[in-house]
Amino acid sequence: MTQPTPWRTTCEQALRRFSDADAIRFWGIGHEVDGTYQPIFNYRFEHTYAAVLLARWLAPATGADPEVVECAAWLHDLAKRLKDPQTKDTHALDASAQVEEILAGTDFPPGKIPAVRHAIEHHVGLKLVKKLEPLETACLWDCDKLSKVGAASLIHFSCISGAFQPITTREILHRGEAWLDLARSITACFNTEPAREEGRRRLVFIEAHYAQLRREWSDPMEVTPP
């Protein structure tokens, strides 16, 4: 009898195939690593892995089903292409539609697949009017957005910044300071208390980061004497 394949491995491989190909398409260049052609920076994979790490922490902390939350974290952006407005609006439903096929033949409990799909279909948007339900869906939203706040997010934003602007310290600073206002709004919208607490800690860190960068990148000659 054939043993089912581990669902985590299957999800990671599915994400890697999609995100590697899309990142190479997006950047238009890659490099050879151990005999394979890899993108300069795979933002989608890095962001998703950050969400997965958060899922492994947040689900137990809130009492949510850890398999549902982590599986949804792995697959939530599986159909979102970099800098493609069309997939920004449709990627949640498109990713959800692939879940059953990806998990077929794995050891993931079939009865939990509808919960995974529901969480994926409702993870979009950077603000919430009301808290999401059920808890697993709420946790995925929190993990996805919390991954955009903190130390790792600074690395991700810096590495992808050249896709949105000239790569200069001043432009990165301006974009980061503009992002802070949105990060504060996101933190206020988290569904779960552990995510809100962690969001506040991370917000303090990135506020300090950009305040320090502002101090370092201010020209004394441009300051008008009192």
PDB file of C-alpha atoms in Angstrom:
ATOM      1  CA  MET A   1       0.000   0.000   0.000  1.00  0.00           C
ATOM      2  CA  THR A   2       1.362   3.399  -1.001  1.00  0.00           C
ATOM      3  CA  GLN A   3       1.956   5.705   1.921  1.00  0.00           C
ATOM      4  CA  PRO A   4       0.502   9.236   1.628  1.00  0.00           C
ATOM      5  CA  THR A   5       3.032  12.003   1.126  1.00  0.00           C
ATOM      6  CA  PRO A   6       3.562  14.548   3.930  1.00  0.00           C
ATOM      7  CA  TRP A   7       1.253  17.490   3.318  1.00  0.00           C
ATOM      8  CA  ARG A   8       3.751  20.109   4.498  1.00  0.00           C
ATOM      9  CA  THR A   9       6.322  18.953   1.950  1.00  0.00           C
ATOM     10  CA  THR A  10       3.702  18.926  -0.795  1.00  0.00           C
ATOM     11  CA  CYS A  11       2.484  22.438   0.061  1.00  0.00           C
ATOM     12  CA  GLU A  12       6.007  23.841   0.196  1.00  0.00           C
ATOM     13  CA  GLN A  13       6.903  22.272  -3.138  1.00  0.00           C
ATOM     14  CA  ALA A  14       3.750  23.622  -4.785  1.00  0.00           C
ATOM     15  CA  LEU A  15       4.490  27.097  -3.484  1.00  0.00           C
ATOM     16  CA  ARG A  16       8.134  26.896  -4.537  1.00  0.00           C
ATOM     17  CA  ARG A  17       7.261  25.878  -8.106  1.00  0.00           C
ATOM     18  CA  PHE A  18       4.787  28.711  -8.525  1.00  0.00           C
ATOM     19  CA  SER A  19       6.753  31.420  -6.753  1.00  0.00           C
ATOM     20  CA  ASP A  20      10.134  30.594  -8.318  1.00  0.00           C
ATOM     21  CA  ALA A  21       8.657  30.702 -11.825  1.00  0.00           C
ATOM     22  CA  ASP A  22       6.793  33.931 -11.123  1.00  0.00           C
ATOM     23  CA  ALA A  23       9.816  35.629  -9.547  1.00  0.00           C
ATOM     24  CA  ILE A  24      11.989  34.749 -12.549  1.00  0.00           C
ATOM     25  CA  ARG A  25       9.236  36.061 -14.835  1.00  0.00           C
ATOM     26  CA  PHE A  26       9.023  39.233 -12.779  1.00  0.00           C
ATOM     27  CA  TRP A  27      12.744  40.001 -12.487  1.00  0.00           C
ATOM     28  CA  GLY A  28      13.592  38.720 -15.955  1.00  0.00           C
ATOM     29  CA  ILE A  29      16.814  37.220 -14.644  1.00  0.00           C
ATOM     30  CA  GLY A  30      18.024  34.558 -12.246  1.00  0.00           C
ATOM     31  CA  HIS A  31      21.175  32.716 -11.292  1.00  0.00           C
ATOM     32  CA  GLU A  32      22.478  29.166 -11.090  1.00  0.00           C
ATOM     33  CA  VAL A  33      22.452  27.588  -7.630  1.00  0.00           C
ATOM     34  CA  ASP A  34      23.354  23.915  -7.273  1.00  0.00           C
ATOM     35  CA  GLY A  35      22.383  23.222 -10.864  1.00  0.00           C
ATOM     36  CA  THR A  36      19.014  24.972 -10.744  1.00  0.00           C
ATOM     37  CA  TYR A  37      17.982  28.371 -12.085  1.00  0.00           C
ATOM     38  CA  GLN A  38      16.699  30.499  -9.208  1.00  0.00           C
ATOM     39  CA  PRO A  39      15.315  34.047  -8.997  1.00  0.00           C
ATOM     40  CA  ILE A  40      17.242  36.985  -7.595  1.00  0.00           C
ATOM     41  CA  PHE A  41      14.749  37.283  -4.741  1.00  0.00           C
ATOM     42  CA  ASN A  42      11.612  35.215  -4.248  1.00  0.00           C
ATOM     43  CA  TYR A  43       9.440  37.627  -2.293  1.00  0.00           C
ATOM     44  CA  ARG A  44       6.340  35.427  -2.451  1.00  0.00           C
ATOM     45  CA  PHE A  45       8.096  32.461  -0.868  1.00  0.00           C
ATOM     46  CA  GLU A  46       9.797  34.564   1.816  1.00  0.00           C
ATOM     47  CA  HIS A  47       6.545  36.288   2.760  1.00  0.00           C
ATOM     48  CA  THR A  48       4.663  32.985   2.822  1.00  0.00           C
ATOM     49  CA  TYR A  49       7.267  31.261   4.967  1.00  0.00           C
ATOM     50  CA  ALA A  50       7.042  34.144   7.445  1.00  0.00           C
ATOM     51  CA  ALA A  51       3.270  33.583   7.588  1.00  0.00           C
ATOM     52  CA  VAL A  52       3.816  29.837   8.118  1.00  0.00           C
ATOM     53  CA  LEU A  53       6.144  30.467  11.049  1.00  0.00           C
ATOM     54  CA  LEU A  54       3.528  32.738  12.556  1.00  0.00           C
ATOM     55  CA  ALA A  55       0.819  30.120  11.980  1.00  0.00           C
ATOM     56  CA  ARG A  56       2.845  27.568  13.939  1.00  0.00           C
ATOM     57  CA  TRP A  57       2.928  30.022  16.835  1.00  0.00           C
ATOM     58  CA  LEU A  58      -0.499  31.682  16.659  1.00  0.00           C
ATOM     59  CA  ALA A  59      -2.740  28.631  16.180  1.00  0.00           C
ATOM     60  CA  PRO A  60      -1.651  26.949  19.438  1.00  0.00           C
ATOM     61  CA  ALA A  61      -1.699  30.297  21.226  1.00  0.00           C
ATOM     62  CA  THR A  62      -5.357  30.851  20.321  1.00  0.00           C
ATOM     63  CA  GLY A  63      -6.690  27.302  20.343  1.00  0.00           C
ATOM     64  CA  ALA A  64      -7.189  27.223  16.573  1.00  0.00           C
ATOM     65  CA  ASP A  65      -6.658  24.042  14.563  1.00  0.00           C
ATOM     66  CA  PRO A  66      -2.914  24.129  13.813  1.00  0.00           C
ATOM     67  CA  GLU A  67      -3.142  21.976  10.670  1.00  0.00           C
ATOM     68  CA  VAL A  68      -5.812  24.170   9.100  1.00  0.00           C
ATOM     69  CA  VAL A  69      -4.014  27.434   9.857  1.00  0.00           C
ATOM     70  CA  GLU A  70      -0.588  26.258   8.716  1.00  0.00           C
ATOM     71  CA  CYS A  71      -1.891  24.611   5.547  1.00  0.00           C
ATOM     72  CA  ALA A  72      -3.818  27.764   4.659  1.00  0.00           C
ATOM     73  CA  ALA A  73      -0.695  29.821   5.329  1.00  0.00           C
ATOM     74  CA  TRP A  74       1.347  27.722   2.903  1.00  0.00           C
ATOM     75  CA  LEU A  75      -1.210  28.040   0.107  1.00  0.00           C
ATOM     76  CA  HIS A  76      -2.900  31.422   0.619  1.00  0.00           C
ATOM     77  CA  ASP A  77      -0.905  33.293  -2.065  1.00  0.00           C
ATOM     78  CA  LEU A  78      -0.367  30.387  -4.442  1.00  0.00           C
ATOM     79  CA  ALA A  79      -2.043  32.260  -7.315  1.00  0.00           C
ATOM     80  CA  LYS A  80      -0.797  35.798  -6.632  1.00  0.00           C
ATOM     81  CA  ARG A  81       1.639  37.063  -9.247  1.00  0.00           C
ATOM     82  CA  LEU A  82       4.059  39.864  -8.467  1.00  0.00           C
ATOM     83  CA  LYS A  83       2.924  43.291  -9.649  1.00  0.00           C
ATOM     84  CA  ASP A  84      -0.144  41.848 -11.404  1.00  0.00           C
ATOM     85  CA  PRO A  85      -3.304  43.832 -10.503  1.00  0.00           C
ATOM     86  CA  GLN A  86      -5.604  41.145 -11.855  1.00  0.00           C
ATOM     87  CA  THR A  87      -4.331  38.404  -9.558  1.00  0.00           C
ATOM     88  CA  LYS A  88      -4.410  40.803  -6.609  1.00  0.00           C
ATOM     89  CA  ASP A  89      -8.215  40.762  -6.893  1.00  0.00           C
ATOM     90  CA  THR A  90      -8.683  37.090  -7.801  1.00  0.00           C
ATOM     91  CA  HIS A  91      -5.820  35.205  -6.172  1.00  0.00           C
ATOM     92  CA  ALA A  92      -7.673  34.123  -3.030  1.00  0.00           C
ATOM     93  CA  LEU A  93     -10.383  32.275  -4.949  1.00  0.00           C
ATOM     94  CA  ASP A  94      -7.882  30.940  -7.474  1.00  0.00           C
ATOM     95  CA  ALA A  95      -5.646  29.601  -4.717  1.00  0.00           C
ATOM     96  CA  SER A  96      -8.604  28.066  -2.895  1.00  0.00           C
ATOM     97  CA  ALA A  97      -9.635  26.248  -6.048  1.00  0.00           C
ATOM     98  CA  GLN A  98      -6.269  24.449  -6.134  1.00  0.00           C
ATOM     99  CA  VAL A  99      -6.286  23.206  -2.539  1.00  0.00           C
ATOM    100  CA  GLU A 100      -8.000  19.852  -3.034  1.00  0.00           C
ATOM    101  CA  GLU A 101      -5.806  18.906  -5.988  1.00  0.00           C
ATOM    102  CA  ILE A 102      -2.603  19.857  -4.140  1.00  0.00           C
ATOM    103  CA  LEU A 103      -3.559  17.914  -1.005  1.00  0.00           C
ATOM    104  CA  ALA A 104      -4.799  14.830  -2.874  1.00  0.00           C
ATOM    105  CA  GLY A 105      -2.656  11.837  -1.958  1.00  0.00           C
ATOM    106  CA  THR A 106      -1.182  13.513   1.114  1.00  0.00           C
ATOM    107  CA  ASP A 107      -1.762  12.792   4.783  1.00  0.00           C
ATOM    108  CA  PHE A 108      -3.783  15.993   5.283  1.00  0.00           C
ATOM    109  CA  PRO A 109      -7.210  15.198   6.814  1.00  0.00           C
ATOM    110  CA  PRO A 110      -9.782  15.583   3.987  1.00  0.00           C
ATOM    111  CA  GLY A 111     -12.435  16.790   6.414  1.00  0.00           C
ATOM    112  CA  LYS A 112     -10.363  19.887   7.182  1.00  0.00           C
ATOM    113  CA  ILE A 113     -10.000  21.003   3.560  1.00  0.00           C
ATOM    114  CA  PRO A 114     -13.180  23.166   3.562  1.00  0.00           C
ATOM    115  CA  ALA A 115     -11.790  25.110   6.553  1.00  0.00           C
ATOM    116  CA  VAL A 116      -8.508  25.648   4.723  1.00  0.00           C
ATOM    117  CA  ARG A 117     -10.330  26.931   1.665  1.00  0.00           C
ATOM    118  CA  HIS A 118     -12.531  29.255   3.728  1.00  0.00           C
ATOM    119  CA  ALA A 119      -9.493  30.780   5.425  1.00  0.00           C
ATOM    120  CA  ILE A 120      -7.729  31.344   2.107  1.00  0.00           C
ATOM    121  CA  GLU A 121     -10.805  32.899   0.506  1.00  0.00           C
ATOM    122  CA  HIS A 122     -11.096  35.464   3.329  1.00  0.00           C
ATOM    123  CA  HIS A 123      -7.465  36.486   3.902  1.00  0.00           C
ATOM    124  CA  VAL A 124      -7.485  39.453   1.503  1.00  0.00           C
ATOM    125  CA  GLY A 125      -7.436  43.137   2.437  1.00  0.00           C
ATOM    126  CA  LEU A 126      -5.329  45.181   4.828  1.00  0.00           C
ATOM    127  CA  LYS A 127      -8.178  46.370   7.048  1.00  0.00           C
ATOM    128  CA  LEU A 128     -11.215  44.716   8.624  1.00  0.00           C
ATOM    129  CA  VAL A 129     -14.630  46.171   9.365  1.00  0.00           C
ATOM    130  CA  LYS A 130     -15.437  43.297  11.745  1.00  0.00           C
ATOM    131  CA  LYS A 131     -13.562  40.333  13.147  1.00  0.00           C
ATOM    132  CA  LEU A 132     -13.394  37.222  10.992  1.00  0.00           C
ATOM    133  CA  GLU A 133     -14.852  33.839  11.856  1.00  0.00           C
ATOM    134  CA  PRO A 134     -14.190  31.003  12.409  1.00  0.00           C
ATOM    135  CA  LEU A 135     -11.000  31.208  14.450  1.00  0.00           C
ATOM    136  CA  GLU A 136      -8.833  29.498  11.814  1.00  0.00           C
ATOM    137  CA  THR A 137      -9.853  32.083   9.216  1.00  0.00           C
ATOM    138  CA  ALA A 138      -9.153  34.863  11.695  1.00  0.00           C
ATOM    139  CA  CYS A 139      -5.708  33.413  12.434  1.00  0.00           C
ATOM    140  CA  LEU A 140      -4.695  33.218   8.778  1.00  0.00           C
ATOM    141  CA  TRP A 141      -5.587  36.886   8.278  1.00  0.00           C
ATOM    142  CA  ASP A 142      -3.535  37.796  11.326  1.00  0.00           C
ATOM    143  CA  CYS A 143      -0.539  35.700  10.232  1.00  0.00           C
ATOM    144  CA  ASP A 144      -0.580  37.108   6.719  1.00  0.00           C
ATOM    145  CA  LYS A 145      -0.679  40.712   7.897  1.00  0.00           C
ATOM    146  CA  LEU A 146       1.642  40.269  10.866  1.00  0.00           C
ATOM    147  CA  SER A 147       4.285  38.942   8.481  1.00  0.00           C
ATOM    148  CA  LYS A 148       4.317  42.410   6.895  1.00  0.00           C
ATOM    149  CA  VAL A 149       5.328  44.071  10.185  1.00  0.00           C
ATOM    150  CA  GLY A 150       8.656  43.552  11.945  1.00  0.00           C
ATOM    151  CA  ALA A 151      12.326  42.805  11.309  1.00  0.00           C
ATOM    152  CA  ALA A 152      11.816  40.203   8.578  1.00  0.00           C
ATOM    153  CA  SER A 153       9.417  42.500   6.743  1.00  0.00           C
ATOM    154  CA  LEU A 154      12.149  45.156   6.523  1.00  0.00           C
ATOM    155  CA  ILE A 155      14.362  42.656   4.718  1.00  0.00           C
ATOM    156  CA  HIS A 156      11.547  41.639   2.372  1.00  0.00           C
ATOM    157  CA  PHE A 157      10.571  45.218   1.558  1.00  0.00           C
ATOM    158  CA  SER A 158      14.169  46.254   0.970  1.00  0.00           C
ATOM    159  CA  CYS A 159      14.890  43.333  -1.343  1.00  0.00           C
ATOM    160  CA  ILE A 160      11.751  43.935  -3.415  1.00  0.00           C
ATOM    161  CA  SER A 161      11.988  47.743  -3.377  1.00  0.00           C
ATOM    162  CA  GLY A 162      13.686  47.972  -6.748  1.00  0.00           C
ATOM    163  CA  ALA A 163      10.492  46.668  -8.339  1.00  0.00           C
ATOM    164  CA  PHE A 164       8.537  49.696  -7.164  1.00  0.00           C
ATOM    165  CA  GLN A 165      11.020  52.557  -7.172  1.00  0.00           C
ATOM    166  CA  PRO A 166      14.637  53.504  -7.792  1.00  0.00           C
ATOM    167  CA  ILE A 167      16.731  51.809  -5.124  1.00  0.00           C
ATOM    168  CA  THR A 168      18.006  54.720  -3.083  1.00  0.00           C
ATOM    169  CA  THR A 169      18.186  55.061   0.669  1.00  0.00           C
ATOM    170  CA  ARG A 170      16.017  58.187   0.548  1.00  0.00           C
ATOM    171  CA  GLU A 171      13.261  56.504  -1.444  1.00  0.00           C
ATOM    172  CA  ILE A 172      13.295  53.452   0.805  1.00  0.00           C
ATOM    173  CA  LEU A 173      13.007  55.776   3.791  1.00  0.00           C
ATOM    174  CA  HIS A 174      10.072  57.686   2.286  1.00  0.00           C
ATOM    175  CA  ARG A 175       8.263  54.503   1.337  1.00  0.00           C
ATOM    176  CA  GLY A 176       8.884  53.008   4.768  1.00  0.00           C
ATOM    177  CA  GLU A 177       7.566  56.059   6.582  1.00  0.00           C
ATOM    178  CA  ALA A 178       4.442  56.003   4.414  1.00  0.00           C
ATOM    179  CA  TRP A 179       4.026  52.302   5.201  1.00  0.00           C
ATOM    180  CA  LEU A 180       4.104  53.027   8.958  1.00  0.00           C
ATOM    181  CA  ASP A 181       0.671  54.669   8.877  1.00  0.00           C
ATOM    182  CA  LEU A 182      -0.791  51.606   7.196  1.00  0.00           C
ATOM    183  CA  ALA A 183       1.067  49.289   9.585  1.00  0.00           C
ATOM    184  CA  ARG A 184      -0.561  51.078  12.514  1.00  0.00           C
ATOM    185  CA  SER A 185      -3.993  50.557  10.948  1.00  0.00           C
ATOM    186  CA  ILE A 186      -3.265  46.884  10.312  1.00  0.00           C
ATOM    187  CA  THR A 187      -2.155  46.358  13.905  1.00  0.00           C
ATOM    188  CA  ALA A 188      -5.422  47.820  15.154  1.00  0.00           C
ATOM    189  CA  CYS A 189      -7.382  45.325  13.025  1.00  0.00           C
ATOM    190  CA  PHE A 190      -5.899  42.038  14.209  1.00  0.00           C
ATOM    191  CA  ASN A 191      -8.530  39.474  15.143  1.00  0.00           C
ATOM    192  CA  THR A 192      -6.710  37.776  18.019  1.00  0.00           C
ATOM    193  CA  GLU A 193      -5.155  39.201  21.152  1.00  0.00           C
ATOM    194  CA  PRO A 194      -1.798  37.407  20.733  1.00  0.00           C
ATOM    195  CA  ALA A 195      -1.493  38.913  17.245  1.00  0.00           C
ATOM    196  CA  ARG A 196      -2.382  42.362  18.551  1.00  0.00           C
ATOM    197  CA  GLU A 197       0.259  42.116  21.273  1.00  0.00           C
ATOM    198  CA  GLU A 198       2.920  40.897  18.848  1.00  0.00           C
ATOM    199  CA  GLY A 199       1.874  43.529  16.326  1.00  0.00           C
ATOM    200  CA  ARG A 200       2.384  46.293  18.861  1.00  0.00           C
ATOM    201  CA  ARG A 201       5.865  44.987  19.710  1.00  0.00           C
ATOM    202  CA  ARG A 202       6.816  44.798  16.054  1.00  0.00           C
ATOM    203  CA  LEU A 203       5.382  48.221  15.344  1.00  0.00           C
ATOM    204  CA  VAL A 204       7.599  49.769  18.022  1.00  0.00           C
ATOM    205  CA  PHE A 205      10.602  48.129  16.360  1.00  0.00           C
ATOM    206  CA  ILE A 206       9.915  49.357  12.827  1.00  0.00           C
ATOM    207  CA  GLU A 207       9.014  52.842  14.075  1.00  0.00           C
ATOM    208  CA  ALA A 208      12.411  52.984  15.801  1.00  0.00           C
ATOM    209  CA  HIS A 209      14.098  51.653  12.659  1.00  0.00           C
ATOM    210  CA  TYR A 210      12.723  54.365  10.399  1.00  0.00           C
ATOM    211  CA  ALA A 211      13.280  57.067  13.028  1.00  0.00           C
ATOM    212  CA  GLN A 212      16.940  56.058  13.204  1.00  0.00           C
ATOM    213  CA  LEU A 213      17.206  55.934   9.413  1.00  0.00           C
ATOM    214  CA  ARG A 214      15.685  59.404   9.241  1.00  0.00           C
ATOM    215  CA  ARG A 215      18.305  60.684  11.700  1.00  0.00           C
ATOM    216  CA  GLU A 216      21.144  59.083   9.764  1.00  0.00           C
ATOM    217  CA  TRP A 217      19.922  60.315   6.385  1.00  0.00           C
ATOM    218  CA  SER A 218      19.169  63.914   7.335  1.00  0.00           C
ATOM    219  CA  ASP A 219      21.538  66.488   5.867  1.00  0.00           C
ATOM    220  CA  PRO A 220      22.567  69.106   8.444  1.00  0.00           C
ATOM    221  CA  MET A 221      23.036  71.622   5.629  1.00  0.00           C
ATOM    222  CA  GLU A 222      19.329  71.339   4.774  1.00  0.00           C
ATOM    223  CA  VAL A 223      18.211  72.218   8.304  1.00  0.00           C
ATOM    224  CA  THR A 224      17.294  75.882   8.735  1.00  0.00           C
ATOM    225  CA  PRO A 225      18.971  77.368  11.848  1.00  0.00           C
ATOM    226  CA  PRO A 226      16.530  78.648  14.512  1.00  0.00           C
TER     227      PRO A 226
END
